[in-house]
PDB file of C-alpha atoms and ligand atoms in Angstrom:
ATOM      1  CA  MET Z  26      74.553 136.678  82.701  1.00 82.00           C
ATOM      2  CA  ALA Z  27      74.929 132.912  82.514  1.00 92.00           C
ATOM      3  CA  ARG Z  28      75.229 131.432  79.032  1.00 95.00           C
ATOM      4  CA  TYR Z  29      72.779 128.667  78.088  1.00 97.00           C
ATOM      5  CA  GLU Z  30      74.067 127.160  74.837  1.00 95.00           C
ATOM      6  CA  ASP Z  31      70.842 125.190  74.319  1.00 97.00           C
ATOM      7  CA  LEU Z  32      68.797 128.397  73.985  1.00 98.00           C
ATOM      8  CA  ALA Z  33      70.650 129.577  70.869  1.00 98.00           C
ATOM      9  CA  GLY Z  34      68.666 129.383  67.639  1.00 98.00           C
ATOM     10  CA  ARG Z  35      65.349 128.878  69.421  1.00 98.00           C
ATOM     11  CA  THR Z  36      62.361 131.211  69.534  1.00 98.00           C
ATOM     12  CA  ALA Z  37      60.655 132.769  72.544  1.00 98.00           C
ATOM     13  CA  LEU Z  38      57.204 134.374  72.461  1.00 98.00           C
ATOM     14  CA  LEU Z  39      56.839 137.052  75.127  1.00 98.00           C
ATOM     15  CA  ALA Z  40      53.217 138.060  75.728  1.00 98.00           C
ATOM     16  CA  GLY Z  41      53.381 141.446  77.441  1.00 96.00           C
ATOM     17  CA  GLY Z  42      56.944 141.858  76.223  1.00 94.00           C
ATOM     18  CA  ALA Z  43      56.606 145.635  75.804  1.00 96.00           C
ATOM     19  CA  THR Z  44      56.936 146.253  79.547  1.00 91.00           C
ATOM     20  CA  LEU Z  45      60.228 147.293  81.119  1.00 95.00           C
ATOM     21  CA  ILE Z  46      60.547 143.766  82.483  1.00 95.00           C
ATOM     22  CA  GLY Z  47      59.469 142.239  79.155  1.00 96.00           C
ATOM     23  CA  ALA Z  48      61.828 144.394  77.125  1.00 97.00           C
ATOM     24  CA  GLU Z  49      64.771 143.414  79.351  1.00 97.00           C
ATOM     25  CA  LEU Z  50      63.729 139.818  78.953  1.00 98.00           C
ATOM     26  CA  ALA Z  51      63.543 140.145  75.176  1.00 98.00           C
ATOM     27  CA  LEU Z  52      67.080 141.512  75.087  1.00 98.00           C
ATOM     28  CA  ALA Z  53      68.315 138.778  77.414  1.00 98.00           C
ATOM     29  CA  PHE Z  54      66.834 136.068  75.152  1.00 98.00           C
ATOM     30  CA  ALA Z  55      68.356 137.747  72.086  1.00 98.00           C
ATOM     31  CA  ARG Z  56      71.772 137.824  73.777  1.00 98.00           C
ATOM     32  CA  GLN Z  57      71.469 134.048  74.231  1.00 98.00           C
ATOM     33  CA  GLY Z  58      71.038 133.751  70.460  1.00 98.00           C
ATOM     34  CA  CYS Z  59      67.252 133.336  70.595  1.00 98.00           C
ATOM     35  CA  ASN Z  60      64.677 134.877  68.308  1.00 98.00           C
ATOM     36  CA  VAL Z  61      62.088 136.881  70.215  1.00 98.00           C
ATOM     37  CA  VAL Z  62      58.460 137.594  69.360  1.00 98.00           C
ATOM     38  CA  ILE Z  63      56.889 140.375  71.408  1.00 98.00           C
ATOM     39  CA  ALA Z  64      53.086 140.180  71.569  1.00 98.00           C
ATOM     40  CA  ASP Z  65      51.520 143.234  73.192  1.00 98.00           C
ATOM     41  CA  ILE Z  66      48.942 145.956  72.651  1.00 98.00           C
ATOM     42  CA  ASP Z  67      51.583 148.640  73.286  1.00 98.00           C
ATOM     43  CA  VAL Z  68      52.750 149.412  69.742  1.00 98.00           C
ATOM     44  CA  ALA Z  69      55.389 152.002  70.637  1.00 98.00           C
ATOM     45  CA  GLY Z  70      56.866 149.985  73.525  1.00 97.00           C
ATOM     46  CA  GLY Z  71      56.715 146.698  71.647  1.00 98.00           C
ATOM     47  CA  THR Z  72      58.299 148.104  68.492  1.00 98.00           C
ATOM     48  CA  ALA Z  73      61.132 149.629  70.521  1.00 98.00           C
ATOM     49  CA  ALA Z  74      61.685 146.429  72.513  1.00 98.00           C
ATOM     50  CA  ALA Z  75      61.858 144.355  69.305  1.00 98.00           C
ATOM     51  CA  ALA Z  76      64.199 146.859  67.647  1.00 98.00           C
ATOM     52  CA  ARG Z  77      66.685 146.469  70.528  1.00 97.00           C
ATOM     53  CA  CYS Z  78      66.926 142.790  69.551  1.00 98.00           C
ATOM     54  CA  GLY Z  79      67.908 143.591  65.936  1.00 98.00           C
ATOM     55  CA  ASP Z  80      67.057 140.913  63.375  1.00 97.00           C
ATOM     56  CA  ALA Z  81      66.194 138.524  66.210  1.00 98.00           C
ATOM     57  CA  GLY Z  82      63.243 140.667  67.292  1.00 98.00           C
ATOM     58  CA  LEU Z  83      59.683 140.760  65.973  1.00 98.00           C
ATOM     59  CA  PHE Z  84      56.822 142.819  67.391  1.00 98.00           C
ATOM     60  CA  VAL Z  85      53.270 141.728  66.622  1.00 98.00           C
ATOM     61  CA  GLU Z  86      50.483 143.927  67.949  1.00 98.00           C
ATOM     62  CA  THR Z  87      48.368 141.415  69.845  1.00 98.00           C
ATOM     63  CA  ASP Z  88      45.459 141.683  72.245  1.00 98.00           C
ATOM     64  CA  VAL Z  89      45.601 138.484  74.303  1.00 98.00           C
ATOM     65  CA  THR Z  90      41.873 138.761  75.045  1.00 98.00           C
ATOM     66  CA  SER Z  91      41.182 138.083  71.347  1.00 98.00           C
ATOM     67  CA  ASP Z  92      41.561 134.528  70.011  1.00 98.00           C
ATOM     68  CA  SER Z  93      41.806 135.778  66.431  1.00 98.00           C
ATOM     69  CA  ALA Z  94      44.562 138.232  67.418  1.00 98.00           C
ATOM     70  CA  ILE Z  95      46.461 135.407  69.122  1.00 98.00           C
ATOM     71  CA  ASP Z  96      46.071 133.229  66.005  1.00 98.00           C
ATOM     72  CA  ALA Z  97      47.375 136.058  63.802  1.00 98.00           C
ATOM     73  CA  CYS Z  98      50.346 136.582  66.132  1.00 98.00           C
ATOM     74  CA  LEU Z  99      51.257 132.893  66.089  1.00 98.00           C
ATOM     75  CA  ALA Z 100      51.000 132.840  62.288  1.00 98.00           C
ATOM     76  CA  ALA Z 101      53.314 135.875  62.005  1.00 98.00           C
ATOM     77  CA  ALA Z 102      55.793 134.311  64.426  1.00 98.00           C
ATOM     78  CA  ARG Z 103      55.845 131.023  62.497  1.00 98.00           C
ATOM     79  CA  ALA Z 104      56.216 132.842  59.154  1.00 98.00           C
ATOM     80  CA  ARG Z 105      59.238 134.759  60.436  1.00 98.00           C
ATOM     81  CA  PHE Z 106      61.004 132.214  62.657  1.00 98.00           C
ATOM     82  CA  GLY Z 107      59.505 128.819  61.778  1.00 98.00           C
ATOM     83  CA  GLY Z 108      58.020 127.968  65.176  1.00 97.00           C
ATOM     84  CA  ILE Z 109      57.909 128.764  68.868  1.00 98.00           C
ATOM     85  CA  ASP Z 110      59.919 126.987  71.563  1.00 98.00           C
ATOM     86  CA  PHE Z 111      59.220 129.061  74.649  1.00 98.00           C
ATOM     87  CA  LEU Z 112      56.094 130.869  75.835  1.00 98.00           C
ATOM     88  CA  VAL Z 113      56.573 133.536  78.496  1.00 98.00           C
ATOM     89  CA  ASN Z 114      53.386 135.139  79.819  1.00 98.00           C
ATOM     90  CA  VAL Z 115      54.288 138.579  81.188  1.00 98.00           C
ATOM     91  CA  THR Z 116      50.969 140.261  80.397  1.00 98.00           C
ATOM     92  CA  THR Z 117      49.073 141.616  83.333  1.00 97.00           C
ATOM     93  CA  SER Z 118      46.362 144.052  84.330  1.00 95.00           C
ATOM     94  CA  TYR Z 119      46.540 146.200  87.447  1.00 95.00           C
ATOM     95  CA  LEU Z 120      42.796 146.963  87.259  1.00 96.00           C
ATOM     96  CA  ASP Z 121      41.696 146.640  90.870  1.00 97.00           C
ATOM     97  CA  ASP Z 122      39.162 148.545  92.981  1.00 97.00           C
ATOM     98  CA  GLY Z 123      39.330 146.159  95.929  1.00 97.00           C
ATOM     99  CA  LEU Z 124      35.958 145.386  97.450  1.00 97.00           C
ATOM    100  CA  ASP Z 125      34.303 147.851  95.067  1.00 98.00           C
ATOM    101  CA  THR Z 126      35.547 146.174  91.904  1.00 98.00           C
ATOM    102  CA  ALA Z 127      32.771 145.888  89.324  1.00 98.00           C
ATOM    103  CA  ARG Z 128      32.038 142.545  87.657  1.00 98.00           C
ATOM    104  CA  GLU Z 129      33.190 143.753  84.241  1.00 98.00           C
ATOM    105  CA  THR Z 130      36.498 144.887  85.766  1.00 98.00           C
ATOM    106  CA  TRP Z 131      37.025 141.500  87.424  1.00 98.00           C
ATOM    107  CA  LEU Z 132      36.341 139.721  84.136  1.00 98.00           C
ATOM    108  CA  ARG Z 133      38.474 142.077  82.046  1.00 98.00           C
ATOM    109  CA  ALA Z 134      41.432 141.804  84.428  1.00 98.00           C
ATOM    110  CA  PHE Z 135      41.260 138.006  84.498  1.00 98.00           C
ATOM    111  CA  ASP Z 136      40.955 137.904  80.707  1.00 98.00           C
ATOM    112  CA  ILE Z 137      44.184 139.895  80.350  1.00 98.00           C
ATOM    113  CA  GLY Z 138      46.164 138.436  83.257  1.00 98.00           C
ATOM    114  CA  LEU Z 139      45.120 134.788  83.266  1.00 98.00           C
ATOM    115  CA  VAL Z 140      42.958 133.666  80.371  1.00 98.00           C
ATOM    116  CA  GLY Z 141      45.097 135.203  77.611  1.00 98.00           C
ATOM    117  CA  GLY Z 142      48.129 133.207  78.730  1.00 98.00           C
ATOM    118  CA  ALA Z 143      46.029 130.083  79.149  1.00 98.00           C
ATOM    119  CA  MET Z 144      44.773 130.405  75.558  1.00 98.00           C
ATOM    120  CA  LEU Z 145      48.316 130.883  74.266  1.00 98.00           C
ATOM    121  CA  ALA Z 146      49.468 127.746  76.092  1.00 98.00           C
ATOM    122  CA  SER Z 147      46.544 125.773  74.736  1.00 98.00           C
ATOM    123  CA  LYS Z 148      47.096 126.916  71.146  1.00 98.00           C
ATOM    124  CA  LEU Z 149      50.847 126.206  71.397  1.00 98.00           C
ATOM    125  CA  ARG Z 150      50.528 122.755  72.987  1.00 98.00           C
ATOM    126  CA  ASP Z 151      51.447 120.657  69.928  1.00 98.00           C
ATOM    127  CA  GLU Z 152      54.169 123.051  68.783  1.00 98.00           C
ATOM    128  CA  LEU Z 153      55.863 123.203  72.174  1.00 98.00           C
ATOM    129  CA  ALA Z 154      55.633 119.406  72.419  1.00 98.00           C
ATOM    130  CA  ALA Z 155      57.231 118.946  68.994  1.00 98.00           C
ATOM    131  CA  ARG Z 156      60.060 121.325  69.892  1.00 98.00           C
ATOM    132  CA  ALA Z 157      60.701 120.245  73.526  1.00 97.00           C
ATOM    133  CA  GLY Z 158      59.701 123.699  74.664  1.00 98.00           C
ATOM    134  CA  ALA Z 159      58.889 125.319  77.970  1.00 98.00           C
ATOM    135  CA  ILE Z 160      56.430 127.797  79.464  1.00 99.00           C
ATOM    136  CA  VAL Z 161      57.168 130.436  82.091  1.00 99.00           C
ATOM    137  CA  ASN Z 162      54.273 132.323  83.642  1.00 98.00           C
ATOM    138  CA  PHE Z 163      54.562 135.485  85.738  1.00 98.00           C
ATOM    139  CA  SER Z 164      53.171 135.145  89.226  1.00 98.00           C
ATOM    140  CA  SER Z 165      54.055 137.589  92.043  1.00 98.00           C
ATOM    141  CA  VAL Z 166      54.608 137.813  95.769  1.00 98.00           C
ATOM    142  CA  SER Z 167      51.066 139.224  95.674  1.00 98.00           C
ATOM    143  CA  ALA Z 168      49.801 135.675  95.009  1.00 98.00           C
ATOM    144  CA  HIS Z 169      50.750 134.759  98.556  1.00 98.00           C
ATOM    145  CA  ARG Z 170      49.873 137.715 100.784  1.00 96.00           C
ATOM    146  CA  ALA Z 171      46.851 139.865 101.613  1.00 96.00           C
ATOM    147  CA  GLN Z 172      47.575 143.417 100.443  1.00 95.00           C
ATOM    148  CA  ALA Z 173      45.515 146.419 101.538  1.00 96.00           C
ATOM    149  CA  GLY Z 174      42.926 147.515  99.009  1.00 95.00           C
ATOM    150  CA  ARG Z 175      43.886 144.857  96.477  1.00 97.00           C
ATOM    151  CA  PHE Z 176      41.505 142.063  95.537  1.00 98.00           C
ATOM    152  CA  VAL Z 177      41.816 141.434  91.813  1.00 98.00           C
ATOM    153  CA  TYR Z 178      45.553 141.489  91.160  1.00 98.00           C
ATOM    154  CA  PRO Z 179      46.526 139.072  93.958  1.00 98.00           C
ATOM    155  CA  ALA Z 180      43.689 136.753  92.907  1.00 98.00           C
ATOM    156  CA  ILE Z 181      44.943 136.754  89.299  1.00 98.00           C
ATOM    157  CA  LYS Z 182      48.475 135.991  90.411  1.00 98.00           C
ATOM    158  CA  ALA Z 183      47.323 133.182  92.721  1.00 98.00           C
ATOM    159  CA  ALA Z 184      45.356 131.769  89.798  1.00 98.00           C
ATOM    160  CA  VAL Z 185      48.441 131.995  87.582  1.00 98.00           C
ATOM    161  CA  ALA Z 186      50.427 130.072  90.212  1.00 98.00           C
ATOM    162  CA  GLN Z 187      47.784 127.335  90.320  1.00 98.00           C
ATOM    163  CA  LEU Z 188      47.401 127.244  86.536  1.00 98.00           C
ATOM    164  CA  THR Z 189      51.161 126.711  86.355  1.00 98.00           C
ATOM    165  CA  ARG Z 190      50.855 123.567  88.485  1.00 98.00           C
ATOM    166  CA  SER Z 191      47.909 122.276  86.430  1.00 98.00           C
ATOM    167  CA  GLN Z 192      49.658 123.004  83.134  1.00 98.00           C
ATOM    168  CA  ALA Z 193      52.851 121.341  84.353  1.00 98.00           C
ATOM    169  CA  LEU Z 194      50.983 118.092  84.990  1.00 98.00           C
ATOM    170  CA  GLU Z 195      49.223 118.222  81.617  1.00 98.00           C
ATOM    171  CA  PHE Z 196      52.326 119.144  79.634  1.00 98.00           C
ATOM    172  CA  ALA Z 197      54.783 116.772  81.348  1.00 98.00           C
ATOM    173  CA  PRO Z 198      53.953 113.732  79.173  1.00 98.00           C
ATOM    174  CA  LEU Z 199      54.601 115.973  76.157  1.00 98.00           C
ATOM    175  CA  GLY Z 200      58.107 116.820  77.351  1.00 98.00           C
ATOM    176  CA  VAL Z 201      57.211 120.446  78.066  1.00 98.00           C
ATOM    177  CA  ARG Z 202      58.040 122.010  81.438  1.00 98.00           C
ATOM    178  CA  VAL Z 203      55.847 124.738  82.943  1.00 99.00           C
ATOM    179  CA  ASN Z 204      57.028 127.006  85.732  1.00 99.00           C
ATOM    180  CA  ALA Z 205      56.420 130.478  87.102  1.00 98.00           C
ATOM    181  CA  VAL Z 206      58.558 133.276  88.434  1.00 98.00           C
ATOM    182  CA  ALA Z 207      57.270 135.322  91.356  1.00 98.00           C
ATOM    183  CA  PRO Z 208      58.967 138.715  91.436  1.00 98.00           C
ATOM    184  CA  GLY Z 209      58.917 141.084  94.376  1.00 98.00           C
ATOM    185  CA  TRP Z 210      58.616 144.817  93.790  1.00 98.00           C
ATOM    186  CA  THR Z 211      60.390 145.582  90.533  1.00 98.00           C
ATOM    187  CA  TRP Z 212      61.208 148.883  88.838  1.00 97.00           C
ATOM    188  CA  SER Z 213      58.567 148.958  86.116  1.00 96.00           C
ATOM    189  CA  ASN Z 214      56.144 151.254  84.320  1.00 94.00           C
ATOM    190  CA  VAL Z 215      53.629 150.962  87.139  1.00 93.00           C
ATOM    191  CA  MET Z 216      56.275 151.918  89.725  1.00 95.00           C
ATOM    192  CA  LYS Z 217      57.374 154.815  87.518  1.00 96.00           C
ATOM    193  CA  ALA Z 218      53.815 156.059  87.179  1.00 95.00           C
ATOM    194  CA  LEU Z 219      52.947 155.696  90.869  1.00 94.00           C
ATOM    195  CA  SER Z 220      56.135 157.417  92.096  1.00 97.00           C
ATOM    196  CA  GLY Z 221      56.420 160.144  89.480  1.00 97.00           C
ATOM    197  CA  ASP Z 222      59.494 158.352  88.056  1.00 97.00           C
ATOM    198  CA  ASP Z 223      61.289 158.539  91.413  1.00 98.00           C
ATOM    199  CA  ARG Z 224      63.301 155.333  91.908  1.00 97.00           C
ATOM    200  CA  GLY Z 225      64.648 156.526  95.263  1.00 97.00           C
ATOM    201  CA  LYS Z 226      61.111 156.960  96.574  1.00 97.00           C
ATOM    202  CA  VAL Z 227      60.127 153.438  95.501  1.00 97.00           C
ATOM    203  CA  ASP Z 228      63.237 152.021  97.178  1.00 98.00           C
ATOM    204  CA  ARG Z 229      62.404 153.916 100.373  1.00 97.00           C
ATOM    205  CA  VAL Z 230      58.802 152.660 100.423  1.00 97.00           C
ATOM    206  CA  GLY Z 231      59.270 149.131  99.049  1.00 97.00           C
ATOM    207  CA  GLY Z 232      62.856 148.463 100.098  1.00 97.00           C
ATOM    208  CA  PRO Z 233      62.050 147.409 103.680  1.00 96.00           C
ATOM    209  CA  PHE Z 234      59.866 144.551 102.347  1.00 96.00           C
ATOM    210  CA  HIS Z 235      62.933 142.998 100.715  1.00 97.00           C
ATOM    211  CA  MET Z 236      66.058 141.739 102.474  1.00 97.00           C
ATOM    212  CA  PRO Z 237      68.485 143.783 100.336  1.00 97.00           C
ATOM    213  CA  GLY Z 238      66.561 146.924 101.375  1.00 97.00           C
ATOM    214  CA  ARG Z 239      65.670 147.898  97.817  1.00 98.00           C
ATOM    215  CA  ILE Z 240      63.388 146.845  94.991  1.00 98.00           C
ATOM    216  CA  ALA Z 241      64.580 144.795  91.979  1.00 98.00           C
ATOM    217  CA  ASP Z 242      65.845 146.110  88.659  1.00 97.00           C
ATOM    218  CA  PRO Z 243      63.941 144.671  85.658  1.00 96.00           C
ATOM    219  CA  GLY Z 244      67.108 142.905  84.503  1.00 95.00           C
ATOM    220  CA  GLU Z 245      67.246 140.993  87.784  1.00 97.00           C
ATOM    221  CA  ILE Z 246      64.114 139.027  86.849  1.00 98.00           C
ATOM    222  CA  THR Z 247      65.430 137.833  83.495  1.00 98.00           C
ATOM    223  CA  GLY Z 248      68.021 135.309  84.709  1.00 97.00           C
ATOM    224  CA  ALA Z 249      65.366 133.177  86.395  1.00 98.00           C
ATOM    225  CA  VAL Z 250      63.270 133.043  83.208  1.00 98.00           C
ATOM    226  CA  LEU Z 251      66.231 132.063  81.008  1.00 98.00           C
ATOM    227  CA  PHE Z 252      67.222 129.392  83.531  1.00 98.00           C
ATOM    228  CA  LEU Z 253      63.705 127.933  83.649  1.00 98.00           C
ATOM    229  CA  CYS Z 254      63.628 127.729  79.832  1.00 98.00           C
ATOM    230  CA  SER Z 255      67.071 126.148  79.607  1.00 98.00           C
ATOM    231  CA  ASP Z 256      68.138 122.505  79.869  1.00 98.00           C
ATOM    232  CA  ALA Z 257      69.781 123.448  83.176  1.00 98.00           C
ATOM    233  CA  ALA Z 258      66.243 123.350  84.610  1.00 98.00           C
ATOM    234  CA  GLY Z 259      65.480 120.015  82.911  1.00 98.00           C
ATOM    235  CA  PHE Z 260      63.931 118.419  86.040  1.00 98.00           C
ATOM    236  CA  ILE Z 261      62.148 121.544  87.258  1.00 98.00           C
ATOM    237  CA  THR Z 262      58.449 121.783  86.497  1.00 98.00           C
ATOM    238  CA  GLY Z 263      55.286 122.924  88.263  1.00 98.00           C
ATOM    239  CA  THR Z 264      57.118 125.279  90.561  1.00 98.00           C
ATOM    240  CA  GLU Z 265      57.186 128.963  91.289  1.00 98.00           C
ATOM    241  CA  LEU Z 266      60.621 130.514  91.581  1.00 98.00           C
ATOM    242  CA  ALA Z 267      60.587 133.537  93.892  1.00 98.00           C
ATOM    243  CA  VAL Z 268      62.736 136.361  92.551  1.00 98.00           C
ATOM    244  CA  ASP Z 269      61.777 138.582  95.424  1.00 98.00           C
ATOM    245  CA  GLY Z 270      64.799 139.566  97.491  1.00 98.00           C
ATOM    246  CA  GLY Z 271      63.461 137.453 100.360  1.00 98.00           C
ATOM    247  CA  TYR Z 272      60.041 139.193 100.476  1.00 98.00           C
ATOM    248  CA  LEU Z 273      58.158 135.935 101.087  1.00 97.00           C
ATOM    249  CA  ALA Z 274      60.782 134.604 103.491  1.00 97.00           C
ATOM    250  CA  MET Z 275      60.304 137.554 105.831  1.00 95.00           C
ATOM    251  CA  GLY Z 276      57.358 137.876 108.196  1.00 89.00           C
ATOM    252  CA  PRO Z 277      55.556 140.983 109.444  1.00 87.00           C
ATOM    253  CA  GLU Z 278      58.554 141.809 111.645  1.00 88.00           C
ATOM    254  CA  GLN Z 279      60.577 142.403 108.463  1.00 87.00           C
ATOM    255  CA  ALA Z 280      64.208 143.190 109.343  1.00 85.00           C
ATOM    256  CA  THR Z 281      63.386 144.904 112.625  1.00 86.00           C
ATOM    257  CA  SER Z 282      64.377 143.419 115.972  1.00 85.00           C
ATOM    258  CA  PRO Z 283      61.232 143.516 118.118  1.00 86.00           C
ATOM    259  CA  ILE Z 284      62.879 141.581 120.954  1.00 87.00           C
ATOM    260  CA  ALA Z 285      65.574 144.238 121.225  1.00 86.00           C
ATOM    261  CA  ALA Z 286      62.816 146.862 121.228  1.00 84.00           C
ATOM    262  CA  LEU Z 287      60.970 145.007 124.037  1.00 87.00           C
ATOM    263  CA  VAL Z 288      64.100 144.595 126.127  1.00 90.00           C
ATOM    264  CA  GLY Z 289      65.082 148.184 125.464  1.00 80.00           C
ATOM    265  CA  GLY Z 290      61.761 149.339 126.713  1.00 61.00           C
TER     266      GLY Z 290
HETATM  267  N1  NAD M 547      56.172 145.551  88.659  1.00 84.81           N
HETATM  268  C1  NAD M 547      56.281 144.795  89.728  1.00 84.81           C
HETATM  269  O1  NAD M 547      56.722 145.252  90.816  1.00 84.81           O
HETATM  270  C2  NAD M 547      55.894 143.342  89.672  1.00 84.81           C
HETATM  271  C3  NAD M 547      55.987 142.559  90.840  1.00 84.81           C
HETATM  272  C4  NAD M 547      55.633 141.231  90.780  1.00 84.81           C
HETATM  273  C5  NAD M 547      55.198 140.664  89.584  1.00 84.81           C
HETATM  274  N2  NAD M 547      55.101 141.451  88.474  1.00 84.81           N
HETATM  275  C6  NAD M 547      54.642 140.844  87.245  1.00 84.81           C
HETATM  276  O2  NAD M 547      55.579 141.104  86.229  1.00 84.81           O
HETATM  277  C7  NAD M 547      54.899 141.239  84.978  1.00 84.81           C
HETATM  278  C8  NAD M 547      55.234 142.588  84.357  1.00 84.81           C
HETATM  279  O3  NAD M 547      54.807 143.577  85.249  1.00 84.81           O
HETATM  280  P1  NAD M 547      54.877 145.117  84.873  1.00 84.81           P
HETATM  281  O4  NAD M 547      54.682 145.853  86.140  1.00 84.81           O
HETATM  282  O5  NAD M 547      56.069 145.343  84.046  1.00 84.81           O
HETATM  283  O6  NAD M 547      53.536 145.237  84.027  1.00 84.81           O
HETATM  284  P2  NAD M 547      53.023 146.429  83.077  1.00 84.81           P
HETATM  285  O7  NAD M 547      51.691 146.883  83.539  1.00 84.81           O
HETATM  286  O8  NAD M 547      54.067 147.445  82.872  1.00 84.81           O
HETATM  287  O9  NAD M 547      52.861 145.644  81.755  1.00 84.81           O
HETATM  288  C9  NAD M 547      51.739 144.933  81.383  1.00 84.81           C
HETATM  289  C10 NAD M 547      51.906 144.683  79.913  1.00 84.81           C
HETATM  290  O10 NAD M 547      50.798 143.956  79.460  1.00 84.81           O
HETATM  291  C11 NAD M 547      50.367 144.590  78.265  1.00 84.81           C
HETATM  292  N3  NAD M 547      48.962 144.323  78.086  1.00 84.81           N
HETATM  293  C12 NAD M 547      47.915 144.814  78.796  1.00 84.81           C
HETATM  294  N4  NAD M 547      46.764 144.365  78.295  1.00 84.81           N
HETATM  295  C13 NAD M 547      47.093 143.572  77.238  1.00 84.81           C
HETATM  296  C14 NAD M 547      46.336 142.812  76.322  1.00 84.81           C
HETATM  297  N5  NAD M 547      44.995 142.791  76.363  1.00 84.81           N
HETATM  298  N6  NAD M 547      46.988 142.115  75.373  1.00 84.81           N
HETATM  299  C15 NAD M 547      48.340 142.124  75.314  1.00 84.81           C
HETATM  300  N7  NAD M 547      49.117 142.823  76.154  1.00 84.81           N
HETATM  301  C16 NAD M 547      48.486 143.548  77.110  1.00 84.81           C
HETATM  302  C17 NAD M 547      50.650 146.073  78.472  1.00 84.81           C
HETATM  303  O11 NAD M 547      50.673 146.801  77.247  1.00 84.81           O
HETATM  304  C18 NAD M 547      51.989 146.003  79.127  1.00 84.81           C
HETATM  305  O12 NAD M 547      53.038 145.959  78.200  1.00 84.81           O
HETATM  306  C19 NAD M 547      53.413 141.111  85.300  1.00 84.81           C
HETATM  307  O13 NAD M 547      52.984 139.795  85.056  1.00 84.81           O
HETATM  308  C20 NAD M 547      53.325 141.426  86.770  1.00 84.81           C
HETATM  309  O14 NAD M 547      52.221 140.826  87.372  1.00 84.81           O
HETATM  310  C21 NAD M 547      55.430 142.777  88.493  1.00 84.81           C
END
C-alpha cells in the first residue's frame, strides 16, 4: 500500500465502517498513522473493526438517520481525538423491491444511504474547513446502469454521485475536497449472504462483468479512498473514481467477441 505521510496523525470518521469494506478501510487508515472513528449501528462488527486498529480505533454506535445520534458520535470523536479531518460515507441500505417498493422503504433507504451522509457533511463543514479535510462518498457502478429488479439502490448511488459534485462546489472555497469512489462488485457481507459464503460462486457470476474476470477484494477499494484523502489528490475534487475492474468501461458485449461468433456462424 502506498504511504501518504500527510495522513499520519489525522482522524478519519467512517460512517458504515463496520462492513467488510469499512473494516478494511479502517485498518488501512490506521496503518497510515491515522485515528479512526467507526460510526455504525452494527455493535459487534464495529467494535471488532475498531479493535483491529488498536489505540487508533474508536467505535461509536451511531444511527445515521438520527441527528442526535450523529451529534453524540461527533462529540465522542472530538473528546477522544480532538477533531475530524476526513469523512468517509460507507453506509448504505440494500432495501429494494424494485417497482413494488413501498414509500416508507424508499424513504428509509434514502435516509440511510444518502441523507445520513449529507447530514454528517453539513455538521462537519466548519471542522473540515479548519483542518483542511476531505470527504469521500461511496457511489457504485449501480449509479450508472439499469439493473434488473433494482430501483432504490441505483437511485441512491446516483444521488450520492450528484451530491458529491454539489458538495465539492460548496466546500471548495473552504479548502475541502469532496470525491466519491464507485466500486464494482466487491466481496462483502451482502455477497457472503447472497452466495452462502461462496466466493467462487460470486466470482463465477460477477466475474464476467469485470475485465479481470473476478470481483474485488474489500482491500482493493481502500487505496482509492486513502489517495483521495491525501495531498496527492490535492487538485482532485467533484469526481467519482471507478474502482470497478473496468465494469463501466465494458459494454453489453463484455469480453466476448461477437464478430468472431458472427463470422464463425
Ligand atoms: N458490496 C459491493 O459489491 C458494493 C459495490 C459497489 C458499491 N458498494 C458500496 O460500498 C459500501 C459498502 O458496501 P457493503 O456491501 O459492504 O455494505 P453493507 O450492507 O455490508 O454495509 C452497510 C453498513 O451500513 C451500516 N448501516 C446500515 N444502516 C445504518 C444506519 N442507519 N446507521 C449507521 N450505519 C448503518 C450497516 O450496519 C453496515 O455496516 C456501500 O456504500 C455500497 O453501496 C458496495
